[in-house]
Coordinates of C-alpha atoms in Angstrom, one line a residue:
M1 CA 147.0 80.9 132.3
K2 CA 144.2 80.5 134.8
S3 CA 143.3 83.9 136.2
P4 CA 146.8 84.9 137.3
E5 CA 147.2 88.0 139.4
Y6 CA 148.5 90.9 137.4
S7 CA 152.1 92.0 137.6
P8 CA 152.1 95.8 137.8
I9 CA 153.3 97.4 134.6
P10 CA 156.8 98.8 135.3
I11 CA 157.2 102.6 135.8
L12 CA 159.2 104.2 133.1
V13 CA 161.8 106.8 134.2
V14 CA 162.8 108.9 131.3
G15 CA 164.9 112.0 130.5
H16 CA 164.3 114.6 127.8
T17 CA 164.6 114.4 124.0
N18 CA 168.1 114.7 122.6
P19 CA 169.4 113.3 125.9
D20 CA 172.7 114.6 127.5
T21 CA 174.6 112.7 130.2
D22 CA 172.4 114.1 133.0
A23 CA 169.2 113.0 131.2
V24 CA 170.5 109.5 130.8
C25 CA 172.3 109.1 134.2
S26 CA 169.6 110.7 136.2
A27 CA 167.1 108.3 134.7
L28 CA 169.3 105.4 135.6
A29 CA 170.0 106.7 139.1
Y30 CA 166.4 107.7 140.0
A31 CA 165.0 104.4 138.6
D32 CA 167.3 102.6 141.0
A33 CA 166.6 104.9 144.0
Y34 CA 162.8 104.8 143.5
Q35 CA 162.8 101.0 143.3
Q36 CA 164.8 100.8 146.5
L37 CA 162.4 103.3 148.2
T38 CA 159.1 101.8 147.1
G39 CA 159.7 98.3 145.9
E40 CA 158.0 99.0 142.6
T41 CA 159.5 97.9 139.4
T42 CA 161.1 100.7 137.3
I43 CA 162.8 100.9 133.9
A44 CA 165.2 103.6 133.0
C45 CA 164.7 104.8 129.4
H46 CA 166.1 107.2 127.0
L47 CA 164.8 108.9 123.8
D48 CA 166.6 109.5 120.6
E49 CA 170.3 108.7 120.1
V50 CA 172.7 108.8 123.0
A51 CA 175.4 111.5 122.6
P52 CA 179.0 110.5 122.2
E53 CA 180.0 111.8 125.6
T54 CA 177.2 109.8 127.3
Q55 CA 178.2 106.7 125.3
W56 CA 181.7 107.1 126.6
V57 CA 180.4 107.3 130.2
L58 CA 178.3 104.1 129.8
E59 CA 181.2 102.2 128.2
Q60 CA 184.0 103.6 130.5
F61 CA 182.2 102.7 133.7
Q62 CA 180.4 99.6 132.5
L63 CA 176.9 101.0 133.0
A64 CA 174.0 99.1 131.3
P65 CA 172.4 101.7 129.0
P66 CA 168.7 102.7 129.6
R67 CA 166.1 101.1 127.4
A68 CA 165.7 103.0 124.1
I69 CA 162.1 104.0 123.5
A70 CA 160.2 106.0 121.0
D71 CA 157.2 106.9 123.3
V72 CA 155.7 106.1 126.6
Y73 CA 152.3 104.8 125.4
L74 CA 151.2 101.4 126.7
H75 CA 151.8 98.8 124.0
V76 CA 150.5 95.3 123.6
R77 CA 153.8 93.8 124.7
D78 CA 153.4 95.5 128.1
V79 CA 150.4 93.4 129.1
M80 CA 150.2 90.4 126.8
E81 CA 150.4 86.8 128.1
R82 CA 153.9 85.6 127.2
D83 CA 153.7 82.1 128.6
V84 CA 151.7 80.7 125.7
P85 CA 151.7 77.1 124.6
R86 CA 152.2 76.7 120.9
L87 CA 150.7 74.0 118.6
R88 CA 152.2 72.5 115.5
P89 CA 150.0 71.7 112.5
E90 CA 150.8 68.0 112.7
Q91 CA 149.7 67.7 116.3
T92 CA 146.4 66.0 116.9
V93 CA 143.3 67.9 118.0
R94 CA 143.1 65.5 121.0
A95 CA 146.6 66.8 122.2
A96 CA 145.4 70.3 121.6
G97 CA 142.2 69.8 123.6
L98 CA 144.2 68.4 126.6
I99 CA 146.4 71.4 126.5
M100 CA 143.4 73.7 126.4
Q101 CA 141.9 72.0 129.4
E102 CA 145.1 72.0 131.4
R103 CA 145.9 75.7 130.7
G104 CA 142.3 76.9 130.9
V105 CA 142.3 78.7 127.6
G106 CA 139.8 78.9 124.8
A107 CA 142.2 79.1 121.9
L108 CA 145.7 78.1 121.0
P109 CA 148.0 79.6 118.3
V110 CA 149.5 77.3 115.7
V111 CA 153.0 78.0 114.4
D112 CA 155.5 76.6 111.8
D113 CA 159.1 75.5 112.3
H114 CA 160.2 79.2 112.5
D115 CA 157.6 80.1 115.2
V116 CA 155.6 82.1 112.6
L117 CA 151.9 82.2 113.3
I118 CA 149.9 80.2 110.7
G119 CA 146.6 79.5 112.4
L120 CA 144.5 79.5 115.5
L121 CA 142.6 76.5 117.0
T122 CA 139.6 77.5 119.1
R123 CA 137.5 75.6 121.5
E124 CA 134.5 76.1 119.2
A125 CA 136.4 74.5 116.3
L126 CA 137.1 71.5 118.5
A127 CA 133.4 71.2 119.5
D128 CA 132.3 71.4 115.8
R129 CA 134.8 68.7 115.0
Y130 CA 133.4 66.5 117.8
L131 CA 129.9 66.9 116.5
E132 CA 130.9 66.1 112.9
Q133 CA 132.8 63.0 113.9
L134 CA 129.9 61.5 115.8
Q135 CA 128.7 60.1 112.5
L136 CA 132.1 58.7 111.6
S137 CA 131.4 59.2 108.0
E138 CA 134.4 61.2 107.0
E139 CA 137.5 59.6 105.5
I140 CA 140.6 60.1 107.6
D141 CA 144.2 60.6 106.5
L142 CA 146.5 59.5 109.3
P143 CA 149.6 57.4 109.8
V144 CA 149.2 54.3 111.9
A145 CA 151.7 55.8 114.4
V146 CA 149.3 58.6 115.3
L147 CA 146.5 56.1 116.0
L148 CA 148.9 54.0 118.2
Q149 CA 149.6 57.1 120.2
T150 CA 146.1 58.4 120.4
L151 CA 144.5 55.1 121.3
E152 CA 147.4 54.1 123.6
A153 CA 147.4 50.9 121.5
T154 CA 149.7 48.1 120.7
L155 CA 150.6 47.0 117.1
V156 CA 149.4 43.4 116.6
S157 CA 150.3 43.3 112.9
G158 CA 151.1 45.7 110.1
D159 CA 153.4 48.7 109.4
A160 CA 153.4 51.6 111.9
L161 CA 154.5 54.0 109.1
R162 CA 151.6 53.2 106.8
M163 CA 149.0 55.9 106.0
L164 CA 145.4 55.1 106.5
R165 CA 143.0 56.9 104.1
E166 CA 139.5 55.5 104.4
R167 CA 136.4 55.6 106.6
A168 CA 136.6 54.7 110.3
W169 CA 133.5 53.1 111.7
I170 CA 132.2 50.7 114.4
A171 CA 131.1 47.2 113.3
T172 CA 127.6 46.7 114.7
Q173 CA 126.2 44.3 112.1
R174 CA 126.3 40.5 112.2
A175 CA 129.3 38.9 110.5
D176 CA 127.2 37.6 107.6
T177 CA 126.0 41.0 106.6
L178 CA 129.1 42.9 107.6
R179 CA 131.1 41.8 104.5
H180 CA 128.8 43.8 102.2
S181 CA 129.5 47.0 104.1
I182 CA 133.3 46.9 104.1
R183 CA 135.1 49.0 101.5
Q184 CA 138.7 48.3 100.6
G185 CA 141.0 49.9 103.2
D186 CA 138.3 50.8 105.8
I187 CA 139.2 51.2 109.4
V188 CA 136.8 49.0 111.4
I189 CA 136.4 49.0 115.2
V190 CA 135.5 45.6 116.7
G191 CA 135.2 44.2 120.2
D192 CA 135.7 40.6 121.4
Q193 CA 133.7 39.1 118.5
P194 CA 135.8 36.5 116.6
D195 CA 133.3 36.0 113.8
V196 CA 133.1 39.7 113.2
Q197 CA 136.9 40.0 113.4
R198 CA 137.3 37.3 110.7
A199 CA 134.7 39.1 108.5
V200 CA 136.6 42.3 108.7
I201 CA 140.0 40.7 108.0
E202 CA 138.7 38.6 105.1
G203 CA 136.5 41.5 103.8
G204 CA 139.4 43.6 102.6
A205 CA 139.6 46.2 105.5
G206 CA 142.8 48.2 105.8
C207 CA 142.8 48.4 109.6
L208 CA 141.2 46.4 112.4
I209 CA 141.0 48.1 115.8
L210 CA 140.4 45.7 118.7
T211 CA 138.7 47.4 121.6
D212 CA 138.5 46.5 125.3
D213 CA 141.9 44.7 124.9
A214 CA 140.0 42.0 122.9
P215 CA 142.1 38.9 121.9
L216 CA 142.7 37.8 118.3
D217 CA 143.1 34.2 117.3
D218 CA 146.5 33.2 115.9
D219 CA 145.1 32.1 112.6
L220 CA 143.5 35.6 112.1
I221 CA 146.8 37.3 113.0
A222 CA 148.5 35.1 110.4
I223 CA 145.9 36.1 107.7
A224 CA 146.2 39.8 108.7
T225 CA 150.0 39.6 108.5
E226 CA 149.8 37.9 105.1
R227 CA 147.5 40.6 103.8
A228 CA 149.6 43.5 105.3
L229 CA 146.5 44.5 107.3
V230 CA 147.1 46.7 110.3
V231 CA 145.7 45.4 113.6
L232 CA 145.7 47.5 116.7
R233 CA 144.6 46.6 120.2
T234 CA 143.4 49.3 122.7
R235 CA 141.9 49.3 126.2
Y236 CA 139.2 51.8 125.1
S237 CA 135.6 50.8 124.4
P238 CA 134.4 51.0 120.7
F239 CA 132.6 54.3 121.2
A240 CA 135.6 55.9 123.1
A241 CA 138.0 54.6 120.4
A242 CA 135.8 56.1 117.7
L243 CA 135.9 59.5 119.4
L244 CA 139.6 59.3 119.9
I245 CA 140.1 58.4 116.2
A246 CA 138.1 61.5 115.3
Q247 CA 140.4 63.5 117.6
S248 CA 143.5 62.1 115.8
V249 CA 143.0 64.6 113.0
P250 CA 145.9 67.0 112.7
V251 CA 145.4 70.5 114.0
G252 CA 146.3 71.9 110.6
R253 CA 143.0 70.5 109.1
V254 CA 140.8 72.1 111.8
M255 CA 142.6 75.4 112.6
Q256 CA 141.5 78.8 111.4
P257 CA 144.2 79.8 108.9
E258 CA 145.7 83.4 108.8
P259 CA 143.9 84.4 112.0
L260 CA 143.3 88.0 113.0
C261 CA 146.2 89.2 115.1
C262 CA 148.0 92.3 116.3
L263 CA 151.6 93.4 116.6
D264 CA 153.5 93.5 119.9
D265 CA 154.3 97.2 119.2
D266 CA 150.6 98.1 118.6
L267 CA 149.1 100.6 121.0
L268 CA 147.2 98.7 123.7
S269 CA 144.2 100.9 123.4
E270 CA 143.8 100.0 119.7
A271 CA 144.3 96.3 120.3
Q272 CA 141.8 96.4 123.2
T273 CA 139.2 97.9 120.9
L274 CA 139.9 95.3 118.2
L275 CA 139.5 92.5 120.7
R276 CA 136.3 93.9 122.2
N277 CA 134.7 94.6 118.8
Q278 CA 135.5 91.2 117.4
G279 CA 134.1 89.5 120.5
R280 CA 137.0 87.1 120.6
A281 CA 138.4 85.4 123.7
S282 CA 142.0 86.1 122.6
L283 CA 144.1 87.7 120.0
P284 CA 147.5 86.3 118.9
V285 CA 150.4 88.8 119.2
V286 CA 153.2 88.7 116.6
N287 CA 156.3 90.7 115.9
V288 CA 157.1 92.3 112.5
R289 CA 158.4 89.0 111.2
G290 CA 155.1 87.3 112.0
Q291 CA 156.6 85.3 114.9
L292 CA 154.3 84.5 117.8
Q293 CA 155.1 86.7 120.9
G294 CA 152.0 86.0 123.1
L295 CA 148.3 86.4 123.4
L296 CA 146.1 89.3 124.3
L297 CA 143.2 87.9 126.4
R298 CA 139.8 89.3 127.4
R299 CA 141.1 89.9 130.9
H300 CA 143.5 92.4 129.4
L301 CA 140.6 94.6 128.4
A302 CA 140.6 95.8 132.1
A303 CA 144.4 96.3 132.1
Q304 CA 145.9 99.6 133.3
S305 CA 145.2 102.1 130.5
R306 CA 147.7 104.8 131.3
R307 CA 151.4 104.4 131.6
R308 CA 153.0 105.6 134.9
V309 CA 156.1 107.7 134.2
I310 CA 158.7 109.7 136.1
L311 CA 160.4 112.6 134.3
T312 CA 164.1 113.4 135.1
D313 CA 166.1 116.5 134.0
H314 CA 163.1 118.1 132.2
N315 CA 159.5 119.1 132.6
H316 CA 158.7 121.2 129.5
P317 CA 156.1 119.6 127.3
D318 CA 158.2 120.1 124.2
Q319 CA 161.0 118.1 125.6
T320 CA 159.0 115.1 126.8
A321 CA 158.4 111.7 125.1
P322 CA 155.4 111.2 122.9
G323 CA 152.6 110.0 125.1
V324 CA 153.6 111.8 128.3
P325 CA 150.5 114.1 128.2
E326 CA 148.3 111.0 128.2
S327 CA 150.3 109.3 130.9
E328 CA 150.1 109.4 134.7
I329 CA 153.2 111.4 135.7
I330 CA 154.0 110.4 139.3
A331 CA 157.2 112.4 139.8
I332 CA 159.4 115.1 138.3
I333 CA 163.0 115.4 139.3
D334 CA 164.6 118.4 137.7
H335 CA 166.7 121.5 138.1
H336 CA 165.1 123.7 135.4
N337 CA 162.3 126.2 135.4
L338 CA 158.7 124.7 135.4
G339 CA 157.4 124.5 131.9
G340 CA 153.6 124.1 132.1
L341 CA 153.0 120.3 132.1
Q342 CA 149.5 119.4 133.2
T343 CA 149.0 116.3 135.3
L344 CA 146.1 114.1 136.1
R345 CA 146.8 113.8 139.8
P346 CA 149.0 115.3 142.5
L347 CA 152.7 114.2 142.1
T348 CA 156.1 114.4 143.7
I349 CA 158.1 117.3 142.3
L350 CA 161.8 117.8 143.3
C351 CA 162.8 120.8 141.3
E352 CA 165.6 122.9 142.9
P353 CA 168.2 125.4 141.7
V354 CA 171.3 123.2 141.4
G355 CA 173.6 122.6 138.5
C356 CA 172.5 119.1 137.7
T357 CA 169.6 116.7 138.3
C358 CA 172.1 114.0 139.5
T359 CA 173.0 116.4 142.4
L360 CA 169.5 116.1 143.7
I361 CA 169.5 112.4 143.3
A362 CA 172.9 112.0 145.1
E363 CA 171.4 113.9 148.0
L364 CA 168.4 111.5 148.0
Y365 CA 170.7 108.5 148.2
Q366 CA 172.5 110.1 151.2
R367 CA 169.4 111.1 153.0
N368 CA 167.8 107.7 152.7
Q369 CA 171.1 105.7 153.1
L370 CA 170.4 103.8 149.8
Q371 CA 172.8 101.4 148.3
L372 CA 174.8 102.9 145.4
T373 CA 177.1 100.8 143.1
P374 CA 180.5 102.3 142.1
Q375 CA 179.4 102.2 138.5
L376 CA 176.2 104.2 139.0
A377 CA 178.1 106.6 141.2
A378 CA 180.5 107.2 138.4
G379 CA 177.7 107.9 136.0
M380 CA 176.2 110.4 138.4
L381 CA 179.6 112.0 138.9
A382 CA 180.0 112.3 135.1
A383 CA 176.6 113.9 134.8
I384 CA 177.4 116.7 137.3
L385 CA 180.8 117.4 135.8
S386 CA 179.2 117.6 132.4
D387 CA 176.3 119.9 133.4
T388 CA 178.4 122.2 135.5
V389 CA 181.3 122.1 133.0
H390 CA 183.5 121.0 135.9
F391 CA 182.3 123.8 138.1
R392 CA 182.9 126.5 135.4
S393 CA 179.2 127.0 134.7
P394 CA 177.4 129.8 136.6
T395 CA 174.7 127.2 137.5
T396 CA 177.2 125.5 139.8
T397 CA 176.3 125.5 143.5
D398 CA 178.0 124.4 146.6
R399 CA 175.6 121.5 146.7
D400 CA 177.0 120.3 143.3
R401 CA 180.5 120.5 144.7
R402 CA 179.5 118.5 147.8
A403 CA 177.8 115.9 145.6
V404 CA 180.9 115.5 143.5
A405 CA 183.1 115.0 146.5
W406 CA 180.7 112.3 147.9
L407 CA 180.4 110.6 144.5
E408 CA 184.2 110.6 144.0
Q409 CA 184.4 108.5 147.2
Q410 CA 181.5 106.2 146.1
S411 CA 182.9 105.6 142.6
Q412 CA 186.6 105.7 143.5
Q413 CA 187.1 108.1 140.5
D414 CA 189.0 111.4 140.3
A415 CA 186.8 114.3 139.1
A416 CA 189.5 116.2 137.2
T417 CA 190.6 113.1 135.3
M418 CA 187.1 112.1 134.5
A419 CA 186.3 115.7 133.3
R420 CA 189.1 115.6 130.8
G421 CA 187.9 112.3 129.4
L422 CA 184.3 113.6 129.2
F423 CA 185.1 116.7 127.2
R424 CA 187.4 114.9 124.8
A425 CA 184.5 112.4 124.1
R426 CA 181.9 115.0 123.2
L427 CA 182.8 115.3 119.5
P428 CA 182.0 112.3 117.4
R429 CA 184.6 111.0 115.0
P430 CA 184.7 111.8 112.1
T431 CA 183.6 115.4 112.6
P432 CA 179.8 115.4 112.2
P433 CA 177.8 117.6 109.7
A434 CA 176.1 120.8 110.6
A435 CA 172.8 119.1 111.4
W436 CA 174.4 117.2 114.3
W437 CA 175.7 120.5 115.8
V438 CA 172.2 122.0 115.7
E439 CA 170.1 119.0 116.6
S440 CA 172.2 116.9 119.0
N441 CA 171.4 119.0 122.1
L442 CA 168.5 121.1 120.9
K443 CA 165.8 122.1 123.4
T444 CA 162.6 123.9 122.6
Y445 CA 161.2 126.5 124.9
T446 CA 157.7 128.1 124.9
F447 CA 157.4 131.7 125.8
G448 CA 153.7 132.7 125.4
N449 CA 153.0 132.4 121.7
H450 CA 156.6 131.9 120.8
S451 CA 158.5 128.6 120.4
I452 CA 162.2 129.1 120.4
G453 CA 164.8 126.4 119.7
I454 CA 168.1 126.6 121.5
G455 CA 170.9 124.1 120.7
Q456 CA 174.2 124.0 122.6
V457 CA 177.5 122.3 121.9
E458 CA 180.2 122.4 124.6
L459 CA 183.8 121.6 123.6
T460 CA 187.4 122.7 123.9
E461 CA 188.8 124.8 121.0
I462 CA 185.4 124.7 119.4
E463 CA 186.1 127.2 116.7
T464 CA 188.8 124.9 115.2
V465 CA 186.4 122.0 114.6
M466 CA 183.0 123.6 113.9
P467 CA 181.5 123.6 110.4
P468 CA 181.3 126.8 108.4
I469 CA 178.8 129.3 109.9
E470 CA 176.8 129.3 106.7
Q471 CA 176.1 125.5 107.0
L472 CA 175.1 125.9 110.7
Q473 CA 172.7 128.8 109.8
A474 CA 171.1 126.7 107.1
A475 CA 170.7 123.8 109.5
L476 CA 169.0 126.2 112.0
S477 CA 166.7 127.5 109.3
R478 CA 165.6 124.0 108.5
I479 CA 164.8 123.3 112.1
V480 CA 162.7 126.4 112.3
Q481 CA 160.7 125.3 109.2
Q482 CA 160.4 121.7 110.2
Q483 CA 159.3 122.4 113.8
R484 CA 157.4 125.6 113.0
L485 CA 159.4 127.6 115.5
T486 CA 159.5 131.4 115.9
T487 CA 163.3 131.2 115.5
A488 CA 166.3 129.1 116.7
F489 CA 169.7 129.6 118.1
L490 CA 172.9 127.6 118.5
L491 CA 175.2 128.3 121.4
L492 CA 178.8 127.1 120.7
T493 CA 180.6 127.1 124.1
D494 CA 184.3 126.8 124.6
I495 CA 184.7 125.0 128.0
L496 CA 188.2 126.3 128.7
D497 CA 187.8 129.9 127.4
Q498 CA 184.5 130.1 129.2
D499 CA 182.7 132.0 126.5
S500 CA 180.4 131.2 123.6
L501 CA 179.5 132.1 120.0
L502 CA 175.8 132.6 119.4
L503 CA 174.3 131.8 115.9
A504 CA 170.8 132.6 114.9
A505 CA 168.6 131.0 112.2
D506 CA 167.4 134.3 110.7
A507 CA 167.3 138.1 111.0
Q508 CA 164.5 137.8 113.5
G509 CA 166.7 135.7 115.7
E510 CA 169.6 138.0 115.4
Q511 CA 167.4 141.0 116.4
L512 CA 166.1 139.1 119.4
A513 CA 169.7 138.2 120.5
V514 CA 171.0 141.7 120.1
Q515 CA 168.1 142.9 122.4
A516 CA 168.9 140.2 124.9
F517 CA 172.7 140.5 125.1
G518 CA 173.5 143.9 123.6
Q519 CA 176.2 142.3 121.4
P520 CA 176.2 142.7 117.5
F521 CA 176.4 139.9 115.0
V522 CA 179.6 139.9 113.0
N523 CA 179.9 137.5 110.1
G524 CA 176.9 135.6 111.3
S525 CA 177.8 135.1 115.0
S526 CA 177.8 137.1 118.2
R527 CA 180.5 136.5 120.8
L528 CA 179.2 136.3 124.4
E529 CA 182.0 136.5 126.9
H530 CA 181.5 134.5 130.2
V531 CA 178.2 133.0 128.8
M532 CA 178.3 129.3 129.3
S533 CA 174.8 128.3 130.6
R534 CA 171.9 128.0 128.2
K535 CA 169.5 127.6 131.1
K536 CA 170.8 130.3 133.4
Q537 CA 172.3 132.9 131.0
V538 CA 170.5 132.5 127.7
V539 CA 166.9 131.4 128.3
P540 CA 166.1 134.1 130.9
R541 CA 167.3 136.9 128.7
I542 CA 165.3 135.6 125.7
A543 CA 162.3 135.2 127.9
A544 CA 162.6 138.8 129.2
V545 CA 162.8 140.3 125.8
L546 CA 159.8 138.4 124.5
A547 CA 157.8 139.3 127.7
D548 CA 158.5 143.0 127.2
G549 CA 157.4 142.7 123.6
S550 CA 154.2 140.8 124.2

């Protein structure tokens, strides 16, 4: 983790809320096209739940679904260091120090058997431990096996599984005075001094550590063996051996327990503030189960602060993902009217009057001779057939028809056969409640001071499967209250009959619709013949009435 170069944060390509097939497939297609054109990493995303029709498309043509997201804010997981060494509490501080030196970090997380964060070992804690152990006055609590490993020692006598629980110190006295200093079980460090070695063994020590590969007479080995005294031999000097013993302490005794940490889903801006205010070198990152995911480092304080996003199939603020207004929008690919988004910088806008966003993207593939897989071509074909209702919608253009013909070739699919499958897949099984009919394809439009919700469901024989009108009106009324709308409508479109029923949330909505279409409401609905397009036939008329009344 030594000063690596940043990998640019991927660009998110995302459609509108309550995504339809065009919102999902245009995000997939443009993410692929943009990556081919620029070489930048993109991720196709979707908001909310994928509609049954769209799910059918993804499964039928084996398309990997876009990433499900709740917002486009930058989160800790977008920048955190993932390649993080983990310590276990039983590892020695020496092993931890070597890892710190090798990886160039000032702190290491400590985890349990389930990768749950239980502590943090910092460089400062290691330094404090070093200073404490210079006096060698603290009792240690270590198995012989750990000392063998730390000192790179050989076992001359004794049991490698034995626990040592006394002082560790260097024998600097003469042999005749040394005996009075030894406590039962002490760990005594001795060089090539036979008389001192004998004094240690006969004085009741628990462990003799021979430094500088010092020899030990056979008779002393016999006495040590008889007394079950542990004797180790190491190549290190007495002072070096003493320091290494101090570093044999397990990490669990030195670490900071329950350290300050953040969640991988936390907003990056909030975690950056926490890291900055605490003056720490790093902040462990965990998931909701407490399992370690990575580290947020001080170099991440300078990380990109705004997410770069591309919007497909929408541009109205009310239809965007949370966080879009605070993001850097670098492109909008759409076929709807412009809806008043404000951007930080100039951007690419491809917004033209065709029946489907995927038509514009298909033309982009053709112009630039980009590679297109049959699976993605099938998804784009399905999106155009869905948005244009297989050319029945008045939004259909010759460009849509040409795009369909080209995509049929690229996907090796028949448009008519695909359309039948699409329309059959639109209604979930079992028949969903009224809230689904209102909310599954609801879009909110702002006209001056008015916010109007307009939902649409397109099916065949729709009047035979729709819930009672009273239930749909109640669901519309709830949406008006929850979202503080002026009013709301539901357009129930029969694909084959090529007309629609219009429902309103309240009397204000009915009055607005009568002014817009000149058709009365009978038993809670108004029949609109040859009206199939929300965008082209409903929104402009509502906007015109509100503009005249403003």
